[in-house]
Tab-separated table of C-alpha atoms and ligand atoms in Angstrom:
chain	number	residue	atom	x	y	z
O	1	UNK	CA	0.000	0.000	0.000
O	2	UNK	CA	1.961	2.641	-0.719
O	3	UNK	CA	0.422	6.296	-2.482
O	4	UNK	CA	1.968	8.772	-3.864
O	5	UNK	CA	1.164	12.954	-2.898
O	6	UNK	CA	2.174	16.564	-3.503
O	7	UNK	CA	4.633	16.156	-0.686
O	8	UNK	CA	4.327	14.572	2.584
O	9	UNK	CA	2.669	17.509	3.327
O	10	UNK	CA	-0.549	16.581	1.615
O	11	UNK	CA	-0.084	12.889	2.838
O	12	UNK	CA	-0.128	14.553	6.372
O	13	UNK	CA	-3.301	15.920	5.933
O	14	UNK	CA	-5.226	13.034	3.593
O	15	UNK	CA	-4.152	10.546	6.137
O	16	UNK	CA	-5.068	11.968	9.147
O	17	UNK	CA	-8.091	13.335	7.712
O	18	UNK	CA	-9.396	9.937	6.344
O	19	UNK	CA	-8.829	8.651	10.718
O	20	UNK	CA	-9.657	11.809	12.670
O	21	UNK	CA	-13.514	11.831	13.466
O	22	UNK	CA	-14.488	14.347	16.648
O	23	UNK	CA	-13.122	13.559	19.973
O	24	UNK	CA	-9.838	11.159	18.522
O	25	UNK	CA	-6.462	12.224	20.536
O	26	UNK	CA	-3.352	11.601	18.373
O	27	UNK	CA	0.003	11.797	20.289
O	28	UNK	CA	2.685	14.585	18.769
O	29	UNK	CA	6.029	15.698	19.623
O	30	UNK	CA	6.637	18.974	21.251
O	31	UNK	CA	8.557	20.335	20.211
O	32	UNK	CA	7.032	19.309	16.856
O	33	UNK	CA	6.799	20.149	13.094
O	34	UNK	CA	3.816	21.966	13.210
O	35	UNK	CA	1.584	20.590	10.427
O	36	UNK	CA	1.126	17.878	12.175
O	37	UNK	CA	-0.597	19.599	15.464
O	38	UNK	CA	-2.740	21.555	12.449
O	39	UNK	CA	-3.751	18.453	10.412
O	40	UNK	CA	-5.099	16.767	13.510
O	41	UNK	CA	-6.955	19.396	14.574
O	42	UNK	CA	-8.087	20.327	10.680
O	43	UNK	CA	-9.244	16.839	10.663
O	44	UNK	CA	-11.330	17.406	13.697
O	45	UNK	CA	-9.049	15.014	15.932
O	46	UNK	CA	-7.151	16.627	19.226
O	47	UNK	CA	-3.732	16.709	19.032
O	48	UNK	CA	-2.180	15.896	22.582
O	49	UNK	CA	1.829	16.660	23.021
O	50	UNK	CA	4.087	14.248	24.604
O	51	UNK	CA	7.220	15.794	25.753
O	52	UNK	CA	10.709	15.352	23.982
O	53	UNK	CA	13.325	15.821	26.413
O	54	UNK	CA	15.892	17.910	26.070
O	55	UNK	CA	17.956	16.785	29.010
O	56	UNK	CA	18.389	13.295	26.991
O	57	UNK	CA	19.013	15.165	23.588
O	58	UNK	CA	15.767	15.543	22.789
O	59	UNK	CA	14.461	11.727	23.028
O	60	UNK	CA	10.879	10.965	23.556
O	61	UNK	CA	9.791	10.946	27.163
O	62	UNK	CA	8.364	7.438	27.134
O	63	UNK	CA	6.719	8.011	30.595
O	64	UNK	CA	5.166	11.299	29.650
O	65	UNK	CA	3.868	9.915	26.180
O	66	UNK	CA	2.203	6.954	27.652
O	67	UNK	CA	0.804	8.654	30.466
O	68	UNK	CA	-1.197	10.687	27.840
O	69	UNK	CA	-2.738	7.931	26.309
O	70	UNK	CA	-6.458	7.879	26.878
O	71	UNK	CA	-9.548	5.556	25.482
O	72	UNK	CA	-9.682	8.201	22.593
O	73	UNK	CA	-6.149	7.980	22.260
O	74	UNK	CA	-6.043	6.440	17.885
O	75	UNK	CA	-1.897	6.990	16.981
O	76	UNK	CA	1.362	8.047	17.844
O	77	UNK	CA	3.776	10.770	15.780
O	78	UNK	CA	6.998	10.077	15.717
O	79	UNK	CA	9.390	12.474	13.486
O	80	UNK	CA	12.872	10.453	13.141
O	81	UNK	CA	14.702	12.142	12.260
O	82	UNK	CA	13.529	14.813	14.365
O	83	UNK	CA	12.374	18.446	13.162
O	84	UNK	CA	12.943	20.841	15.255
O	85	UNK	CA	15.524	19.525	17.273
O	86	UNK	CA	17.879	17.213	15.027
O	87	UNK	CA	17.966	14.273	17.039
O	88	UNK	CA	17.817	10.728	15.710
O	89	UNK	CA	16.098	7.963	18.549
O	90	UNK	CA	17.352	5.111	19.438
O	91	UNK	CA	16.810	1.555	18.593
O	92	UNK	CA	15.783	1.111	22.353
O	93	UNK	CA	13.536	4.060	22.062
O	94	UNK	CA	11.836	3.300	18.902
O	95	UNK	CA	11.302	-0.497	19.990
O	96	UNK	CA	9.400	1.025	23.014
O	97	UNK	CA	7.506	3.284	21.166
O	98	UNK	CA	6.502	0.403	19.115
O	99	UNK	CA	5.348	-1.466	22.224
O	100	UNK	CA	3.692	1.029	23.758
O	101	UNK	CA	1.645	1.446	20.260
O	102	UNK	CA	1.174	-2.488	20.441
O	103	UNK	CA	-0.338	-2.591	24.101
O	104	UNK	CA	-2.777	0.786	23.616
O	105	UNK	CA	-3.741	-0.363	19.959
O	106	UNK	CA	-2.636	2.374	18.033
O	107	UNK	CA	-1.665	3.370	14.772
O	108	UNK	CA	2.395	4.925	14.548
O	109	UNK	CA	2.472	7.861	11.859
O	110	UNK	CA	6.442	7.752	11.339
O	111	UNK	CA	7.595	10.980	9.234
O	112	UNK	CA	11.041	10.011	8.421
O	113	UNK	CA	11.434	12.644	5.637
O	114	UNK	CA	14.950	13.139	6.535
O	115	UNK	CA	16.078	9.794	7.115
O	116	UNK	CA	19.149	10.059	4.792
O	117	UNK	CA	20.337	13.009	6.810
O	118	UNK	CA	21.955	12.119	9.605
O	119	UNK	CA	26.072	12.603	10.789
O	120	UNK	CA	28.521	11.124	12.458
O	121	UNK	CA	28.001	7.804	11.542
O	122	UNK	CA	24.600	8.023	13.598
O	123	UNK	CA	22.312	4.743	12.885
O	124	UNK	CA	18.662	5.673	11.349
O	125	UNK	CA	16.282	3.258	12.278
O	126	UNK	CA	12.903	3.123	10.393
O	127	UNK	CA	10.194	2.673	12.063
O	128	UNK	CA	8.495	0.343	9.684
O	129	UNK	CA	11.241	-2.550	10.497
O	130	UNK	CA	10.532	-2.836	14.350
O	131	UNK	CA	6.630	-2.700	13.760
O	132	UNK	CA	5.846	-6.320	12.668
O	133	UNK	CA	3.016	-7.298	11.620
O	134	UNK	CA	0.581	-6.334	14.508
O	135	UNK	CA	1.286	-2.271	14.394
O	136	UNK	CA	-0.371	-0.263	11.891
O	137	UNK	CA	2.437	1.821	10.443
O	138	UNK	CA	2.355	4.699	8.625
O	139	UNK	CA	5.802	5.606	6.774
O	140	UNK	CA	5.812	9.125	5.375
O	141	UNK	CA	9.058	10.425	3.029
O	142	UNK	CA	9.559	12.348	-0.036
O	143	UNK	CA	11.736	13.838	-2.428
O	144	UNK	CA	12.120	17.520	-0.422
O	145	UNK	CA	14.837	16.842	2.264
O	146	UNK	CA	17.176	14.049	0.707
O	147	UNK	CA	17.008	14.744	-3.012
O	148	UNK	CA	16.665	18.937	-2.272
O	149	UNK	CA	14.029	19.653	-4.957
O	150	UNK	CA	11.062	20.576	-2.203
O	151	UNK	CA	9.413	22.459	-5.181
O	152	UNK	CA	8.547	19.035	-6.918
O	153	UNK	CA	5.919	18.647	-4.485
O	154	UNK	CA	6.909	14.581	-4.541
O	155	UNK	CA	6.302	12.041	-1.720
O	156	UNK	CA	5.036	8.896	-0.696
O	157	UNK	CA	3.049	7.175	2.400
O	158	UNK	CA	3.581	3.421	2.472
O	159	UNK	CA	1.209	1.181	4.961
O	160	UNK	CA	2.560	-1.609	6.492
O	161	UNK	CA	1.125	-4.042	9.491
O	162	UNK	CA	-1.993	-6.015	9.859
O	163	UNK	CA	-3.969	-4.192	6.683
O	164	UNK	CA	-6.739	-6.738	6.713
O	165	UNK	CA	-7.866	-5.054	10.313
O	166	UNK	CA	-7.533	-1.510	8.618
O	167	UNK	CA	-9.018	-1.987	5.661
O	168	UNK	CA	-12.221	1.030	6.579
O	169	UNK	CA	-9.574	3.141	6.494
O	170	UNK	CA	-7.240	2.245	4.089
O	171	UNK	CA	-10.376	3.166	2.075
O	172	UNK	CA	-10.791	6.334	3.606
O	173	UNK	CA	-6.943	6.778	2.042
O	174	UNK	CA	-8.182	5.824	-1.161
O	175	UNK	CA	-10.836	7.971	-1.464
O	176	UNK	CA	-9.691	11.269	-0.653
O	177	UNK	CA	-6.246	10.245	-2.929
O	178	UNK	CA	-8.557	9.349	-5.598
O	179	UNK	CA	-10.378	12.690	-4.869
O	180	UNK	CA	-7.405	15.000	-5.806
O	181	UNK	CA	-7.142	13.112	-9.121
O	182	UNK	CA	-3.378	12.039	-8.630
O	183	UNK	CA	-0.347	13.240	-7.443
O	184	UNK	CA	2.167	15.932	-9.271
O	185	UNK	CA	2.626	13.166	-12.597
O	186	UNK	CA	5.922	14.789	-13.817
O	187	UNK	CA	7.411	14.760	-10.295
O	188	UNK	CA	7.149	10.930	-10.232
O	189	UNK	CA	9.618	10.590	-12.686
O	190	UNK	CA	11.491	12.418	-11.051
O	191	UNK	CA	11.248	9.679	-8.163
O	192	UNK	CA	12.160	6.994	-10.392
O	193	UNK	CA	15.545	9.556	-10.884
O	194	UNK	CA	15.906	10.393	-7.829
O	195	UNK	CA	16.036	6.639	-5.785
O	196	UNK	CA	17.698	5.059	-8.435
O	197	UNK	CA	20.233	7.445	-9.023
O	198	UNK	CA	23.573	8.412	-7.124
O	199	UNK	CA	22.632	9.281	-3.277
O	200	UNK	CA	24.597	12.814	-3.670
O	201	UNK	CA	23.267	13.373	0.089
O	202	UNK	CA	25.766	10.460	1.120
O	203	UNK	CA	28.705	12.814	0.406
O	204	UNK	CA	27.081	15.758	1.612
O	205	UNK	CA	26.643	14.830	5.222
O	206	UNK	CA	29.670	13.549	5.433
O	207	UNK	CA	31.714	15.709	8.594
O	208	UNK	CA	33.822	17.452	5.263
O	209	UNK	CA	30.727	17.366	3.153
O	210	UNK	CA	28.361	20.784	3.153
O	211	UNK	CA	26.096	20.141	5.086
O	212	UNK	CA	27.408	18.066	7.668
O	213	UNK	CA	30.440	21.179	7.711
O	214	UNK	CA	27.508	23.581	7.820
O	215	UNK	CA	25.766	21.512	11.259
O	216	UNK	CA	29.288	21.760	12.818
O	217	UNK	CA	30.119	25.036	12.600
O	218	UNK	CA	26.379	26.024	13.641
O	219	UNK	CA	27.215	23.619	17.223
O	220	UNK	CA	30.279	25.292	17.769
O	221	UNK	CA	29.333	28.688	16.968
O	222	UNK	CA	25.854	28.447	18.898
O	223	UNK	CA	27.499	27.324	21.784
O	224	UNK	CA	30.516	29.842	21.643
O	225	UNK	CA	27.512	32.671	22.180
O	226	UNK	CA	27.203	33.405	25.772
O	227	UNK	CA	23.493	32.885	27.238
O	228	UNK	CA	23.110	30.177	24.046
O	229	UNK	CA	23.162	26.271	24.423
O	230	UNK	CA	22.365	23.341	21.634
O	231	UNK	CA	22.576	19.453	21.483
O	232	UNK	CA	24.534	18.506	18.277
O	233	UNK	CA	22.123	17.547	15.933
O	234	UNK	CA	22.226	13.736	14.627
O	235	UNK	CA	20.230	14.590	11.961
O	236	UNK	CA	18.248	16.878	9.734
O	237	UNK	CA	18.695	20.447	9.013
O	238	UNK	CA	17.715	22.407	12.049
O	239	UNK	CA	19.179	23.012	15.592
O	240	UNK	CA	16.809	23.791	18.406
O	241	UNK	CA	18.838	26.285	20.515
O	242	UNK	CA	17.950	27.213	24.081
O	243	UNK	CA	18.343	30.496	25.439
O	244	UNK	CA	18.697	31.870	28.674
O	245	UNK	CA	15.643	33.607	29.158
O	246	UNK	CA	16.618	35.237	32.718
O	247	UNK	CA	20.090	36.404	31.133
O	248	UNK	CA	18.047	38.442	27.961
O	249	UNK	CA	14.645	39.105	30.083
O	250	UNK	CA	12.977	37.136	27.097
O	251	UNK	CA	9.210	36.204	28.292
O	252	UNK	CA	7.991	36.706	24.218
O	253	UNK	CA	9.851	33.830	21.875
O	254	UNK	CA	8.660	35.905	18.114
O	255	UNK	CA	9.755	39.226	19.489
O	256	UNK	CA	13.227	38.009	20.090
O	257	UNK	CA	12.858	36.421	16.757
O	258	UNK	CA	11.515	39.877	15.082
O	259	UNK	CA	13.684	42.090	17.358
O	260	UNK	CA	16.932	39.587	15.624
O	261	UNK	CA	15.153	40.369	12.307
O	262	UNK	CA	14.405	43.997	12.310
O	263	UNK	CA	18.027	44.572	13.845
O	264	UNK	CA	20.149	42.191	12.151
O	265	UNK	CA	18.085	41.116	9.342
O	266	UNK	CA	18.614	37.483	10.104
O	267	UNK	CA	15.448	35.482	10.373
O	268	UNK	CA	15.073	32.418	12.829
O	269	UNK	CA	11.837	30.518	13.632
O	270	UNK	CA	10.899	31.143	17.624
O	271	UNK	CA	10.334	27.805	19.641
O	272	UNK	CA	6.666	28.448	20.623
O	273	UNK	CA	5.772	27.945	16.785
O	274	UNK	CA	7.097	23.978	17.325
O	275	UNK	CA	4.466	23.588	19.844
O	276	UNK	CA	7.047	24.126	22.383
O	277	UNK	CA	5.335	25.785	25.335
O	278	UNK	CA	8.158	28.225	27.486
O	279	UNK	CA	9.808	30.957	25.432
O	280	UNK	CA	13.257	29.617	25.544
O	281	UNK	CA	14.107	28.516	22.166
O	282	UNK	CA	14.782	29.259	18.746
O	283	UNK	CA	15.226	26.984	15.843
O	284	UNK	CA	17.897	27.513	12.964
O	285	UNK	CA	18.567	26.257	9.992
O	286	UNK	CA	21.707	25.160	9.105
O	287	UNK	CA	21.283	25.124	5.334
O	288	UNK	CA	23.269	28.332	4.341
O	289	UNK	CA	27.014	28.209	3.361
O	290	UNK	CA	29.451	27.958	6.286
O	291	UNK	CA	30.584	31.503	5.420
O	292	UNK	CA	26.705	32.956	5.596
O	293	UNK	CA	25.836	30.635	8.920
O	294	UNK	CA	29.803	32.143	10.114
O	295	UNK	CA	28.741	35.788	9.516
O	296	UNK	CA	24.786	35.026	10.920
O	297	UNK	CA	26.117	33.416	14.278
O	298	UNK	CA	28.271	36.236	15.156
O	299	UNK	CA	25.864	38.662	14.351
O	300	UNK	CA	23.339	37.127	16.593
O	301	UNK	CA	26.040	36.902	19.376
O	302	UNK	CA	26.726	40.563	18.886
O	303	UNK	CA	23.279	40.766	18.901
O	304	UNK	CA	22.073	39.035	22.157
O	305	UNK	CA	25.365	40.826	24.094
O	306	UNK	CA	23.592	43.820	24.303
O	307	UNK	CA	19.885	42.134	23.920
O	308	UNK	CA	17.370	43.034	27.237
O	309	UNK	CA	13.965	42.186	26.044
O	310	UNK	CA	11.208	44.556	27.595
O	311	UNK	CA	13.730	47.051	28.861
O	312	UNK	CA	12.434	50.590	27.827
O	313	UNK	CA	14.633	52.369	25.264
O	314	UNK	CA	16.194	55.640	26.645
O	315	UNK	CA	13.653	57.975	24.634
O	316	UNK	CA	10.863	56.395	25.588
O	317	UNK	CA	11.773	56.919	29.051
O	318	UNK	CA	9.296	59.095	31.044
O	319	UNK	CA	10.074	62.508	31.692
O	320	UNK	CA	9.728	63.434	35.312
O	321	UNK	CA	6.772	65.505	35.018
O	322	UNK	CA	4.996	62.799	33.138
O	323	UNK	CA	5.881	60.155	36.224
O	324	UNK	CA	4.501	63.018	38.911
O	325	UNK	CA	1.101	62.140	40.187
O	326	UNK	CA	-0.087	65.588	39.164
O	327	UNK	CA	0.631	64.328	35.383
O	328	UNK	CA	-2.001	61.644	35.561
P	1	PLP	C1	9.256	16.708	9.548
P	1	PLP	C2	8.714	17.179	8.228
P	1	PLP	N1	7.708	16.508	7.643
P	1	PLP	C3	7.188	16.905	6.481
P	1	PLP	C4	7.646	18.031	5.827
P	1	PLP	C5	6.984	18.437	4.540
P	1	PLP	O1	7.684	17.989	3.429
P	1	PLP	P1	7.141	18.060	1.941
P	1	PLP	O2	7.937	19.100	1.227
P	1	PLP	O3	7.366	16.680	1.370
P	1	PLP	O4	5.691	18.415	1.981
P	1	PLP	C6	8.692	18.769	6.391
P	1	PLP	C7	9.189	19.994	5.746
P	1	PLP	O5	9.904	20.801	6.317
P	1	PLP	C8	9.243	18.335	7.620
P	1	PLP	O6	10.236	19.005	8.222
């Protein structure tokens, strides 16, 4: 079973929407990539967040996601590798994912969209090997991340597990694909191009390869800032950096990130858009050349040195008169 969309974004959306009816919980990551919160809750489902840690690099709180699991509770996300915050899960951790899924009876939505981009030798584990034949398992990728050509609009969803029991919903799948016609027909040839062809991104992440050159220098450059800490990624494009929040006064994640914009005209995405719930983070994205992300991360050190969020600006000070009672 395996169909074919305009992305995984629009295999997000038919395949939660053909589950979802009023009242369903689905488990997501927070930090998370946000279409996935959306599509649940476009589809009429609830999305409930399970915690990913990031005192263990970002792995899934096991005890936190079961403990959310309810009689409503239909499927689990699991983004591997992992979008915001880079990390890669374990063997150990997927496996109890996987049991946890068989026990409650739920479906696993794995989005492993990156799963070619990982460093340092990291092992990428896909979800669809550890589920069997009892655990419904839905295995998103595309052409976007791997093969760089996001404006395709090419991926693919394949099923796997005990079909016979899911077979309502496979047609459910069926219909709404069948409803938008087809997928984007010139970008599957593309596909056929694309996973038969050389696997440039092998050479690529690679620690002298672009992008896995570009993820170092963002580590050691984030954490050179003073007031800024991130886990090395294992994987993907992003780093999920934390920052001290007493340190800049920050209680407003997308003002930092606007304040950074407006002043240095370098654009990050602000931590509370991942679903993340304190203020504390900011995500980059470690695609630009080593010399741009070089020239970006000292900028936003020089930045944050003399960053106080909420402090008033010296003319807006009041004047004395305005502060006396008699003012008003
Ligand atoms: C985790 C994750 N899933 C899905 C997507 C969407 O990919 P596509 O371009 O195939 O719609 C993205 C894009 O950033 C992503 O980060």
């Amino acid at each position: 079973e395996v169909f074919l969309g305009n992305g995984v974004s629009e295999l997000i959306t038919l395949s939660l929407q053909a589950l979802c009816n009023p009242g369903d919980e689905i488990l997501v990551p927070s930090p998370d990539y946000p279409l996935w919160t959306a599509s649940v809750a476009l589809a009429g489902g609830t999305p409930k967040h399970y915690l990913c840690d990031e005192a263990t690099a970002w792995q899934p709180d096991l005890e936190d996601l079961e403990s959310k699991i309810t009689e409503n509770t239909r499927g689990i996300v699991v983004i591997n590798p992992n979008n915001p915050t880079g990390a890669v899960y374990s063997r150990e951790t997927l496996k109890k994912i996987v049991d946890i899924a068989r026990r409650h009876d739920l479906i696993i939505f794995a989005d492993e969209i990156y799963e070619k981009i990982t460093y340092d030798d990291v092992e990428m584990i896909n979800m669809a090997t550890l589920t069997g034949d009892d655990v419904l398992c839905l295995t998103y990728s595309g052409l976007s991340k791997a093969y760089r050509i996001a404006g395709y609009r090419a991926g693919w969803l394949a099923i796997t597990g005990p079909l016979s029991e899911a077979k309502s919903y496979l047609e459910g799948i069926k219909l709404l694909a069948n409803m938008r016609m087809c997928a984007n027909v010139p970008a599957q040839h593309a596909i056929q191009a694309a996973l038969g062809g050389k696997q440039s991104i092998e050479d690529l992440v690679l620690p002298q390869g672009r992008l896995g050159a570009q993820m170092n220098l963002a580590h050691e450059g984030l954490n050179s800032i003073d007031g800024v800490s991130a886990h090395r990624a294992s994987g993907a494009l992003y780093m999920f950096a934390k920052l001290d929040v007493d340190k800049f006064n920050i209680t407003d994640d997308e003002q930092f990130a606007l304040d950074l914009l407006r002043e240095q005209k370098i654009l990050v995405s602000h931590g509370t858009a991942f679903n993340w719930s304190s203020p504390d983070h900011f995500r980059l994205v470690t695609l630009p050349s080593v010399e741009v992300l070089d020239e970006s991360i000292n900028r936003l050190g020089e930045f944050l040195s003399g960053y106080k969020q909420n402090a008033p600006s010296t003319c807006e000070l009041p004047t004395v008169q305005e502060m006396s009672p008699a003012a008003g």
